[in-house]
Short mmCIF file of C-alpha atoms in Angstrom, two decimals:
data_model
loop_
_atom_site.label_atom_id
_atom_site.label_comp_id
_atom_site.label_asym_id
_atom_site.label_seq_id
_atom_site.Cartn_x
_atom_site.Cartn_y
_atom_site.Cartn_z
CA MET A 926 109.21 183.73 61.31
CA THR A 927 109.91 187.38 62.10
CA GLY A 928 110.34 189.87 59.28
CA ALA A 929 113.32 191.99 58.28
CA LYS A 930 115.29 193.91 60.94
CA ARG A 931 117.25 197.07 60.32
CA LEU A 932 120.99 196.87 60.84
CA GLY A 933 123.03 199.67 62.38
CA ARG A 934 120.28 201.15 64.52
CA PRO A 935 121.59 203.95 66.81
CA ARG A 936 122.05 203.06 70.50
CA ALA A 937 121.86 205.73 73.18
CA VAL A 938 125.21 206.19 75.02
CA ASP A 939 126.73 208.40 77.72
CA VAL A 940 129.22 210.83 76.29
CA ALA A 941 130.93 213.48 78.35
CA VAL A 942 131.94 216.63 76.51
CA GLY A 943 134.60 219.22 77.18
CA ASP A 944 134.41 223.00 77.08
CA ASP A 945 134.85 222.97 73.30
CA GLY A 946 131.81 220.69 72.90
CA LEU A 947 133.92 217.71 71.80
CA PRO A 948 133.64 214.32 73.56
CA VAL A 949 136.17 213.63 76.30
CA ALA A 950 134.75 210.33 77.53
CA PHE A 951 132.72 207.54 75.94
CA GLY A 952 130.97 205.82 78.82
CA GLN A 953 133.81 205.23 81.32
CA THR A 954 136.51 205.28 78.68
CA ARG A 955 138.53 208.38 77.92
CA VAL A 956 138.55 209.69 74.37
CA GLU A 957 142.06 209.88 72.98
CA SER A 958 141.29 211.86 69.82
CA VAL A 959 138.62 212.80 67.32
CA LEU A 960 139.51 211.38 63.92
CA GLU A 961 136.82 213.06 61.90
CA ASP A 962 133.51 214.85 62.25
CA TRP A 963 130.71 215.69 59.83
CA LEU A 964 127.16 216.89 59.75
CA VAL A 965 124.17 215.01 58.32
CA GLU A 966 120.93 216.80 57.57
CA ASP A 967 118.28 214.68 55.92
CA ARG A 968 114.52 214.38 55.53
CA TRP A 969 114.20 218.10 56.27
CA TRP A 970 111.15 218.13 54.03
CA SER A 971 109.30 215.63 56.23
CA GLU A 972 107.74 215.79 59.69
CA ARG A 973 110.66 213.80 61.10
CA PRO A 974 113.78 215.66 59.98
CA VAL A 975 117.22 214.24 60.80
CA ARG A 976 120.03 216.50 62.05
CA ARG A 977 123.11 214.76 63.39
CA ARG A 978 126.69 215.64 64.09
CA TYR A 979 128.78 212.54 63.60
CA LEU A 980 132.22 212.04 65.23
CA GLU A 981 134.66 209.21 64.76
CA LEU A 982 136.50 208.76 68.05
CA VAL A 983 139.65 206.87 69.08
CA LEU A 984 139.38 205.71 72.68
CA GLU A 985 142.24 205.26 75.09
CA ASN A 986 141.93 201.46 74.75
CA GLY A 987 142.54 201.77 71.00
CA ARG A 988 138.96 201.16 69.90
CA CYS A 989 137.41 203.28 67.19
CA VAL A 990 133.78 204.22 67.70
CA LEU A 991 131.27 206.21 65.69
CA VAL A 992 129.00 208.48 67.73
CA PHE A 993 126.62 211.25 66.84
CA ARG A 994 124.81 213.96 68.66
CA ASP A 995 121.19 214.32 67.67
CA LEU A 996 120.93 218.09 67.17
CA ILE A 997 117.17 218.00 67.69
CA SER A 998 117.02 216.01 70.96
CA SER A 999 120.62 216.87 72.04
CA ARG A 1000 121.21 213.21 72.93
CA TRP A 1001 124.27 211.10 72.11
CA TYR A 1002 124.15 207.80 70.24
CA SER A 1003 126.68 205.29 69.02
CA GLN A 1004 126.25 203.56 65.71
CA ARG A 1005 127.99 201.02 63.53
CA GLY A 1006 129.06 202.73 60.34
CA MET B 776 100.58 205.11 3.66
CA VAL B 777 98.42 203.34 6.21
CA VAL B 778 94.92 202.25 5.25
CA CYS B 779 92.29 201.91 7.95
CA VAL B 780 89.45 199.49 7.30
CA LEU B 781 86.54 200.36 9.54
CA LEU B 782 83.34 198.43 9.98
CA LYS B 783 81.39 200.37 12.57
CA ARG B 784 79.18 198.60 15.08
CA LEU B 785 80.40 195.15 14.07
CA PRO B 786 79.79 193.52 17.50
CA LEU B 787 76.23 194.87 17.46
CA ILE B 788 75.58 193.75 13.89
CA ALA B 789 76.91 190.28 14.73
CA ALA B 790 74.74 190.11 17.84
CA LEU B 791 71.62 191.07 15.89
CA GLY B 792 72.30 188.28 13.39
CA GLY B 793 69.31 187.59 11.12
CA ALA B 794 67.18 190.27 12.79
CA ARG B 795 69.68 192.95 11.73
CA ARG B 796 67.50 194.65 9.14
CA ASP B 797 64.52 194.87 11.50
CA LEU B 798 66.36 196.00 14.59
CA ILE B 799 69.22 198.23 13.46
CA GLY B 800 66.78 201.10 12.89
CA GLN B 801 65.53 200.85 16.48
CA PRO B 802 67.25 201.88 19.68
CA VAL B 803 69.40 198.84 20.44
CA ALA B 804 72.58 198.46 22.46
CA LEU B 805 74.82 195.60 23.43
CA ALA B 806 74.12 194.41 26.96
CA PRO B 807 76.97 194.50 29.50
CA GLU B 808 79.18 191.43 29.50
CA PRO B 809 78.44 189.05 32.38
CA GLY B 810 80.51 189.80 35.44
CA ARG B 811 81.74 193.12 34.02
CA GLU B 812 80.77 196.68 34.79
CA GLN B 813 77.15 197.50 33.99
CA ARG B 814 77.84 199.57 30.88
CA VAL B 815 76.34 199.25 27.42
CA GLY B 816 78.46 198.20 24.45
CA GLU B 817 78.00 199.30 20.82
CA VAL B 818 74.80 201.20 20.14
CA SER B 819 72.59 201.55 17.04
CA PRO B 820 72.23 204.92 15.26
CA ALA B 821 68.69 205.21 16.66
CA ALA B 822 70.05 204.75 20.19
CA GLU B 823 72.76 207.29 19.46
CA ALA B 824 70.06 209.81 18.61
CA PHE B 825 68.90 209.53 22.25
CA GLY B 826 72.39 210.49 23.40
CA ILE B 827 73.41 206.96 24.29
CA VAL B 828 77.07 206.23 23.68
CA PRO B 829 79.10 203.03 24.11
CA GLY B 830 80.39 202.74 27.66
CA MET B 831 77.42 204.58 29.21
CA ARG B 832 75.98 203.10 32.39
CA VAL B 833 72.94 200.90 31.74
CA GLY B 834 70.79 202.92 34.15
CA GLU B 835 71.60 206.18 32.41
CA ALA B 836 71.04 204.65 28.96
CA LEU B 837 67.61 203.33 30.00
CA SER B 838 66.62 206.61 31.56
CA ARG B 839 67.48 208.38 28.29
CA CYS B 840 65.55 205.84 26.23
CA PRO B 841 63.14 203.55 28.15
CA ASP B 842 62.49 201.58 24.91
CA LEU B 843 66.15 200.69 24.52
CA SER B 844 66.61 196.96 23.73
CA LEU B 845 69.66 195.33 25.23
CA MET B 846 71.10 192.50 23.11
CA PRO B 847 73.53 189.95 24.52
CA ALA B 848 76.83 190.03 22.63
CA ASP B 849 77.84 187.19 20.34
CA PRO B 850 81.64 187.28 20.48
CA GLU B 851 81.98 184.02 18.53
CA ALA B 852 80.00 185.34 15.55
CA THR B 853 81.85 188.68 15.70
CA ARG B 854 85.20 186.95 15.71
CA ASP B 855 84.30 184.54 12.91
CA TYR B 856 83.01 187.35 10.71
CA TRP B 857 85.99 189.61 11.35
CA THR B 858 88.54 186.82 10.92
CA ALA B 859 87.03 186.11 7.49
CA MET B 860 87.42 189.82 6.63
CA LEU B 861 91.05 189.82 7.74
CA ASP B 862 91.73 186.67 5.74
CA ARG B 863 90.34 188.41 2.67
CA LEU B 864 92.62 191.42 3.26
CA GLU B 865 95.61 189.12 3.71
CA SER B 866 94.75 187.37 0.47
CA LEU B 867 95.45 190.73 -1.24
CA GLY B 868 99.02 190.45 0.03
CA ALA B 869 98.56 192.84 2.95
CA ALA B 870 100.09 192.46 6.40
CA VAL B 871 97.14 193.36 8.62
CA GLU B 872 97.04 194.72 12.16
CA SER B 873 93.78 194.33 14.03
CA ASP B 874 93.42 194.49 17.79
CA ASP B 875 89.65 194.98 17.86
CA PRO B 876 86.95 193.49 15.66
CA GLY B 877 85.77 196.11 13.19
CA VAL B 878 89.07 198.01 12.84
CA ALA B 879 92.05 196.89 10.78
CA TYR B 880 95.12 198.63 9.43
CA LEU B 881 97.43 197.77 6.59
CA GLU B 882 100.55 199.37 5.18
CA THR B 883 100.39 200.03 1.44
CA ARG B 884 104.15 200.13 0.91
CA GLY B 885 105.02 197.06 -1.13
CA LEU B 886 101.37 196.45 -1.88
CA GLU B 887 100.87 199.17 -4.49
CA ARG B 888 102.90 197.34 -7.11
CA LEU B 889 100.48 194.45 -6.89
CA HIS B 890 97.50 196.69 -7.48
CA GLY B 891 98.23 199.14 -10.27
CA GLY B 892 101.22 200.90 -8.72
CA HIS B 893 99.19 203.51 -6.81
CA LEU B 894 97.25 203.93 -3.59
CA GLU B 895 93.89 204.17 -5.32
CA GLY B 896 94.53 200.73 -6.81
CA VAL B 897 95.07 199.27 -3.34
CA LEU B 898 91.92 200.96 -2.04
CA ALA B 899 89.92 199.65 -4.98
CA ALA B 900 91.20 196.11 -4.33
CA VAL B 901 90.33 196.39 -0.65
CA ARG B 902 86.91 197.76 -1.52
CA ARG B 903 86.24 194.88 -3.94
CA SER B 904 87.11 192.25 -1.36
CA LEU B 905 85.00 193.66 1.49
CA PRO B 906 81.31 194.45 2.00
CA SER B 907 80.07 197.88 0.98
CA ALA B 908 79.41 198.99 4.55
CA VAL B 909 83.15 199.17 5.21
CA ARG B 910 84.72 202.62 5.44
CA LEU B 911 88.28 203.22 4.26
CA GLY B 912 90.71 205.92 5.26
CA ALA B 913 94.31 206.39 4.17
CA ALA B 914 96.95 208.57 5.78
CA SER B 915 100.57 208.46 6.78
CA SER B 916 99.80 207.34 10.35
CA ARG B 917 97.46 204.81 11.92
CA PHE B 918 95.58 207.40 13.97
CA ALA B 919 95.08 209.78 11.05
CA ALA B 920 93.91 206.89 8.85
CA TYR B 921 91.35 205.97 11.51
CA ALA B 922 90.17 209.57 11.70
CA ALA B 923 89.87 209.67 7.90
CA ALA B 924 87.87 206.42 7.84
CA MET B 925 85.58 207.73 10.60
CA HIS B 926 84.80 210.76 8.50
CA ALA B 927 84.43 209.00 5.15
CA ARG B 928 80.87 209.90 4.25
CA GLU B 929 78.42 208.17 1.99
CA ALA B 930 79.61 209.04 -1.48
CA SER B 931 80.39 207.48 -4.77
CA ALA B 932 83.94 208.59 -4.95
CA VAL B 933 87.45 208.19 -3.73
CA ALA B 934 87.86 211.50 -1.99
CA THR B 935 90.99 213.37 -1.11
CA VAL B 936 91.09 215.41 2.04
CA HIS B 937 92.81 218.71 1.51
CA ALA B 938 94.86 220.48 4.13
CA GLY B 939 92.65 222.37 6.53
CA SER B 940 89.45 220.71 5.36
CA GLY B 941 89.22 218.86 8.65
CA SER B 942 86.46 216.34 8.67
CA ARG B 943 85.02 217.52 5.37
CA VAL B 944 85.74 214.90 2.74
CA SER B 945 85.41 216.23 -0.74
CA GLY B 946 84.10 214.01 -3.51
CA ALA B 947 86.16 213.92 -6.69
CA GLY B 948 84.46 212.35 -9.63
CA ALA B 949 82.55 209.14 -10.14
CA HIS B 950 83.51 205.86 -8.53
CA PRO B 951 85.73 203.90 -10.93
CA ARG B 952 83.55 200.82 -10.70
CA GLY B 953 80.38 202.77 -11.27
CA SER B 954 78.28 200.39 -9.19
CA GLY B 955 74.65 201.27 -8.87
CA GLY B 956 74.46 200.75 -5.07
CA ARG B 957 75.60 203.28 -2.52
CA ARG B 958 79.21 202.76 -1.58
CA ARG B 959 81.13 204.61 1.04
CA SER B 960 84.03 206.78 0.02
CA ALA B 961 87.66 206.19 0.83
CA ALA B 962 89.13 209.30 2.39
CA ILE B 963 92.76 209.92 1.58
CA VAL B 964 94.79 212.38 3.61
CA PRO B 965 97.86 213.44 1.60
CA GLU B 966 101.26 213.03 3.26
CA GLY B 967 101.86 216.70 4.11
CA ALA B 968 98.29 217.48 5.14
CA VAL B 969 97.90 215.12 8.10
CA ARG B 970 98.40 217.69 10.83
CA ALA B 971 96.09 220.17 9.17
CA PHE B 972 93.47 217.44 8.68
CA LEU B 973 93.60 216.42 12.33
CA ALA B 974 93.67 219.98 13.71
CA PRO B 975 89.89 220.72 13.77
CA LEU B 976 88.90 217.23 14.96
CA PRO B 977 87.69 216.81 18.57
CA VAL B 978 90.00 215.44 21.24
CA GLY B 979 87.38 212.74 21.88
CA LEU B 980 88.94 210.85 18.96
CA LEU B 981 91.91 210.06 21.22
CA ARG B 982 89.58 207.83 23.24
CA THR B 983 89.87 205.18 20.53
CA ARG B 984 93.53 204.57 21.37
CA PRO B 985 94.11 202.11 24.24
CA GLY B 986 95.60 203.91 27.22
CA LEU B 987 94.08 207.29 26.32
CA GLU B 988 90.47 206.57 27.27
CA GLU B 989 90.49 209.03 30.19
CA LEU B 990 92.56 211.78 28.55
CA PRO B 991 89.94 213.58 26.38
CA GLU B 992 87.76 214.35 29.40
CA MET B 993 90.70 215.89 31.24
CA LEU B 994 91.73 217.90 28.19
CA GLU B 995 88.21 219.21 27.72
CA ARG B 996 88.09 220.24 31.38
CA LEU B 997 91.19 222.29 30.70
CA GLY B 998 89.52 223.95 27.71
CA ILE B 999 91.40 221.97 25.05
CA HIS B 1000 88.80 220.79 22.56
CA THR B 1001 90.60 220.05 19.29
CA LEU B 1002 93.57 217.97 18.24
CA GLY B 1003 95.14 221.12 16.78
CA GLU B 1004 95.19 222.67 20.25
CA VAL B 1005 96.80 219.51 21.62
CA ALA B 1006 99.42 219.50 18.84
CA ALA B 1007 100.43 223.04 19.72
CA LEU B 1008 101.19 222.25 23.36
CA PRO B 1009 104.84 221.93 24.43
CA PRO B 1010 105.95 218.31 25.05
CA SER B 1011 107.32 219.23 28.48
CA ALA B 1012 103.90 220.50 29.62
CA MET B 1013 102.09 217.41 28.29
CA SER B 1014 104.62 215.12 29.92
CA GLU B 1015 104.47 216.95 33.24
CA ARG B 1016 100.67 217.05 33.40
CA PHE B 1017 99.71 213.68 31.85
CA GLY B 1018 102.87 211.57 31.76
CA HIS B 1019 103.34 209.06 28.97
CA PRO B 1020 99.70 209.18 27.76
CA GLY B 1021 100.12 212.93 27.27
CA LEU B 1022 103.17 212.49 25.07
CA LEU B 1023 101.42 209.78 23.07
CA ALA B 1024 98.41 212.06 22.54
CA LEU B 1025 100.72 214.87 21.43
CA GLU B 1026 102.40 212.63 18.87
CA LEU B 1027 99.06 211.40 17.55
CA ALA B 1028 97.75 214.93 17.23
CA GLN B 1029 100.90 215.89 15.32
CA GLY B 1030 100.27 213.09 12.83
CA LEU B 1031 102.89 210.73 14.22
CA ASP B 1032 102.25 207.17 15.35
CA THR B 1033 103.98 203.90 16.16
CA PRO B 1034 104.64 201.42 13.31
CA LEU B 1035 101.98 198.81 12.57
CA GLU B 1036 102.32 195.42 14.21
CA PRO B 1037 100.65 193.04 11.75
CA ARG B 1038 99.07 189.91 13.15
CA ARG B 1039 100.73 186.58 12.57
CA PRO B 1040 98.82 184.31 10.24
CA LEU B 1041 96.61 182.19 12.44
CA GLU B 1042 96.74 178.43 12.57
CA PRO B 1043 93.24 177.66 13.73
CA VAL B 1044 93.27 174.79 16.18
CA LEU B 1045 89.86 174.43 17.78
CA GLU B 1046 88.26 171.59 19.69
CA ARG B 1047 84.57 171.72 20.55
CA LEU B 1048 82.60 169.32 22.69
CA THR B 1049 78.82 169.19 22.58
CA LEU B 1050 77.46 168.72 26.05
CA PRO B 1051 74.60 166.22 26.40
CA ASP B 1052 72.71 168.23 29.00
CA ALA B 1053 73.08 171.60 30.56
CA ALA B 1054 76.27 170.70 32.40
CA LEU B 1055 77.31 172.22 35.70
CA GLY B 1056 80.43 172.46 37.90
CA PRO B 1057 82.20 169.09 37.98
CA GLN B 1058 80.64 167.94 34.68
CA LEU B 1059 81.92 171.06 32.95
CA GLU B 1060 85.35 170.43 34.42
CA ARG B 1061 85.33 166.87 33.06
CA ALA B 1062 84.37 168.22 29.64
CA LEU B 1063 87.17 170.76 29.87
CA GLU B 1064 89.64 168.02 30.77
CA LEU B 1065 88.62 166.10 27.67
CA ILE B 1066 88.91 169.11 25.37
CA VAL B 1067 92.32 170.05 26.75
CA ALA B 1068 93.54 166.51 26.06
CA ARG B 1069 92.16 166.69 22.52
CA VAL B 1070 93.78 170.08 21.84
CA LEU B 1071 97.14 168.82 23.10
CA ALA B 1072 96.84 165.77 20.86
CA ARG B 1073 96.28 167.81 17.69
CA ARG B 1074 98.96 167.26 15.05
CA GLU B 1075 99.04 170.96 14.16
CA ARG B 1076 100.63 171.63 17.54
CA ARG B 1077 103.85 169.98 16.35
CA GLY B 1078 105.36 169.74 19.81
CA ARG B 1079 104.90 173.44 20.57
CA SER B 1080 103.71 174.71 23.90
CA LEU B 1081 100.51 176.76 24.30
CA ARG B 1082 100.81 180.44 25.12
CA LYS B 1083 97.28 181.79 24.75
CA LEU B 1084 93.98 179.92 24.71
CA ALA B 1085 90.42 181.01 24.13
CA LEU B 1086 87.63 179.32 26.03
CA SER B 1087 84.23 179.68 24.40
CA ALA B 1088 80.71 178.35 24.79
CA ARG B 1089 77.43 178.30 22.94
CA PHE B 1090 74.39 178.67 25.12
CA VAL B 1091 71.34 176.46 25.12
CA GLU B 1092 69.13 179.49 24.60
CA GLY B 1093 71.32 181.00 21.88
CA GLY B 1094 74.21 183.41 22.07
CA THR B 1095 77.86 182.76 22.70
CA TRP B 1096 80.57 183.57 25.20
CA ARG B 1097 84.30 183.79 24.66
CA ILE B 1098 87.26 184.67 26.81
CA SER B 1099 90.97 184.84 25.95
CA ILE B 1100 93.34 183.43 28.54
CA PRO B 1101 97.07 184.07 28.22
CA LEU B 1102 98.98 181.42 30.17
CA ARG B 1103 101.48 182.70 32.72
CA ARG B 1104 104.09 180.34 31.26
CA PRO B 1105 103.80 178.57 27.91
CA THR B 1106 103.03 174.95 28.62
CA ALA B 1107 102.10 171.69 26.96
CA ASP B 1108 101.05 170.16 30.25
CA ALA B 1109 97.38 169.18 30.47
CA GLY B 1110 97.19 169.78 34.22
CA ARG B 1111 98.58 173.30 34.05
CA SER B 1112 96.40 174.24 31.10
CA GLN B 1113 93.35 173.01 32.92
CA LEU B 1114 94.37 174.86 36.06
CA ALA B 1115 94.40 178.10 34.07
CA LEU B 1116 91.10 177.46 32.31
CA ALA B 1117 88.91 175.81 34.95
CA PRO B 1118 88.33 178.91 37.15
CA ARG B 1119 86.89 180.72 34.11
CA LEU B 1120 84.09 178.18 33.85
CA ALA B 1121 82.53 179.91 36.83
CA ASP B 1122 82.09 183.02 34.64
CA LEU B 1123 79.73 181.22 32.25
CA PRO B 1124 76.56 183.30 32.44
CA ALA B 1125 74.10 180.62 31.21
CA PRO B 1126 73.85 176.84 30.65
CA ALA B 1127 76.10 175.84 27.74
CA GLU B 1128 75.24 173.45 24.95
CA SER B 1129 78.86 173.21 23.80
CA LEU B 1130 82.27 174.13 25.10
CA ALA B 1131 85.33 174.85 22.95
CA ILE B 1132 89.00 175.67 23.30
CA GLU B 1133 90.95 177.43 20.58
CA ILE B 1134 94.70 177.95 20.54
CA GLU B 1135 95.23 181.65 19.95
CA ALA B 1136 99.02 181.63 20.21
CA PHE B 1137 101.70 178.98 20.39
CA GLY B 1138 104.77 179.22 22.60
CA PRO B 1139 108.21 177.75 22.02
CA PRO B 1140 108.59 173.98 21.59
CA ALA B 1141 107.71 172.23 24.83
CA HIS B 1142 110.53 170.92 27.00
CA ASP B 1143 108.50 168.95 29.44
CA GLN B 1144 110.83 165.98 29.62
CA HIS B 1145 113.40 165.90 32.44
CA ALA B 1146 116.99 166.76 31.65
CA LEU B 1147 119.34 163.82 31.17
CA VAL B 1148 122.04 165.50 33.27
CA GLU B 1149 120.95 167.56 36.23
CA ASP B 1150 122.24 171.10 36.49
CA PRO B 1151 124.91 171.19 39.28
CA GLY B 1152 123.78 174.69 40.31
CA GLU B 1153 120.25 173.41 40.73
CA GLN B 1154 121.48 170.50 42.85
CA ARG B 1155 123.52 172.87 45.01
CA ARG B 1156 120.55 175.13 45.56
CA ALA B 1157 118.37 172.18 46.46
CA ARG B 1158 120.94 170.92 49.01
CA LEU B 1159 121.25 174.42 50.45
CA GLY B 1160 117.48 174.65 50.76
CA GLU B 1161 117.38 171.32 52.57
CA ALA B 1162 120.14 172.48 54.94
CA VAL B 1163 118.26 175.71 55.67
CA ARG B 1164 115.14 173.75 56.59
CA HIS B 1165 117.17 171.47 58.90
CA VAL B 1166 118.80 174.39 60.69
CA ARG B 1167 115.47 176.14 61.16
CA ARG B 1168 113.90 173.03 62.58
CA ALA B 1169 116.76 172.63 65.04
CA ALA B 1170 117.43 176.25 66.03
CA GLY B 1171 114.20 178.10 65.36
CA GLN B 1172 112.81 180.14 62.55
CA ASP B 1173 115.15 183.11 63.12
CA ALA B 1174 118.29 181.00 63.06
CA LEU B 1175 119.28 181.83 59.50
CA MET B 1176 119.25 185.37 58.26
CA ARG B 1177 121.08 187.28 55.57
CA VAL B 1178 122.09 190.89 55.14
CA LEU B 1179 120.06 192.61 52.45
CA GLU B 1180 121.26 195.97 51.19
CA VAL B 1181 118.28 198.27 50.74
CA ASP B 1182 119.90 201.70 50.32
CA PRO B 1183 123.66 201.18 50.45
CA ASP B 1184 124.47 204.82 49.64
CA SER B 1185 122.28 206.33 52.36
CA ARG B 1186 123.98 208.85 54.61
CA LEU B 1187 122.14 207.32 57.55
CA PRO B 1188 123.77 203.97 58.43
CA GLU B 1189 120.52 202.45 59.76
CA ARG B 1190 118.94 202.83 56.33
CA ARG B 1191 121.63 200.96 54.42
CA ALA B 1192 120.85 197.30 55.17
CA VAL B 1193 118.35 194.99 56.82
CA LEU B 1194 118.62 191.52 58.23
CA ALA B 1195 116.15 189.34 56.34
CA PRO B 1196 115.21 185.66 56.68
CA PHE B 1197 117.37 183.44 54.47
CA PRO B 1198 115.16 182.21 51.60
CA GLU B 1199 114.44 178.51 51.38
CA GLU B 1200 115.14 177.10 47.93
CA ARG B 1201 112.54 174.56 46.90
CA ARG B 1202 112.72 172.10 44.01
#
């Protein structure tokens, strides 16, 4: 039997951003609006610090998705909140 | 007030037995217990003069004194002797605490009225009921009473320790009984003088308290040599540097201590089996099986379960061995008791002539019979467990999982929960 698996692991996604740095497309789907955004800084005392800018997006198809930009690697990820 | 009854070197005296008078003046130490670390136990005064202290490595002790004799311990004799002493103290009406053979504590509150209405009366009664080699110390705390007893010198008096006199115990008049033989004094530390009495004493005294064995060395390395210096330290600093042991040491040095926990009167239930020959492995296990059955059949058990047992043996070539075994769960089941005891037979260091089991503590009444009506929750869990096993057999080991919250308040979603295998309930 396998052991425990973490839930809600981040998945890398393609996010297109506008001139203001905010997402305009999530994959092939246009972003309708940004509901909320916040910053998470954690484990800054360790060798693997976490710096993320989270955004809660409403897509044009009505879906709500949670994405974040890793401020260290500058890559975009989606995550289940 | 707390009275400390101290009989120094009791395990060594018991081990020397009849040869005590001849050997106690020579460098003698208790040999390490079989299977334990190679360190000497109690040492005779002559061995002490060579710088040998209890707990020293055997190699170091022998290099300090090549003539040092190592005596095997006799825990059975020690225990029998000390139990008789405690029984005598209890016959005075005292509730006695004793975790180690050779040291006992009793609270005089409630006892003084029985013995003249004053502390000296209690001490005189204790003195009359015990051998003359016993040292007595009285103080408001257990630790201070022990320190007082340690420093009670040969004298013919009940001595009172004055504030600031430290380990000096001043004699005050003739002993009330006026016995011709030398008797040790009883050192009394008055209520308000405890802290001052402890102040000049070395921090090494803390070593006698379980859990503080390592602390004196660390304190000395930091330049703290006396209990007075410890008592003056701020609690926050002690707590930060040493944790709970530090706070305990601080309280002890300030003359505070935890209340006594007197022993419960024992109900001796012992079964011994003499072995025909020097028995080994399976034969010993058979003997054990028989003794366990006999112990469980004793009327004194009165349906109670067993919580703590002592397994002991007498060796063909003299000497004894004893080990206390607390059971993980109180039981009156022969199989479980034997399961707990049998592995310890392998620790027997020499061929045994007899094997014994003593009940050291009883548990609650045994409920070994099955319930008349089964608990519905238990049945449900059993059915669920069966279903889980079926599903896993059909769909693989990872077919049934459950969400386990590990850090639900984490700001990082991936740290909040894990998917873990669903546990199988077994009956």
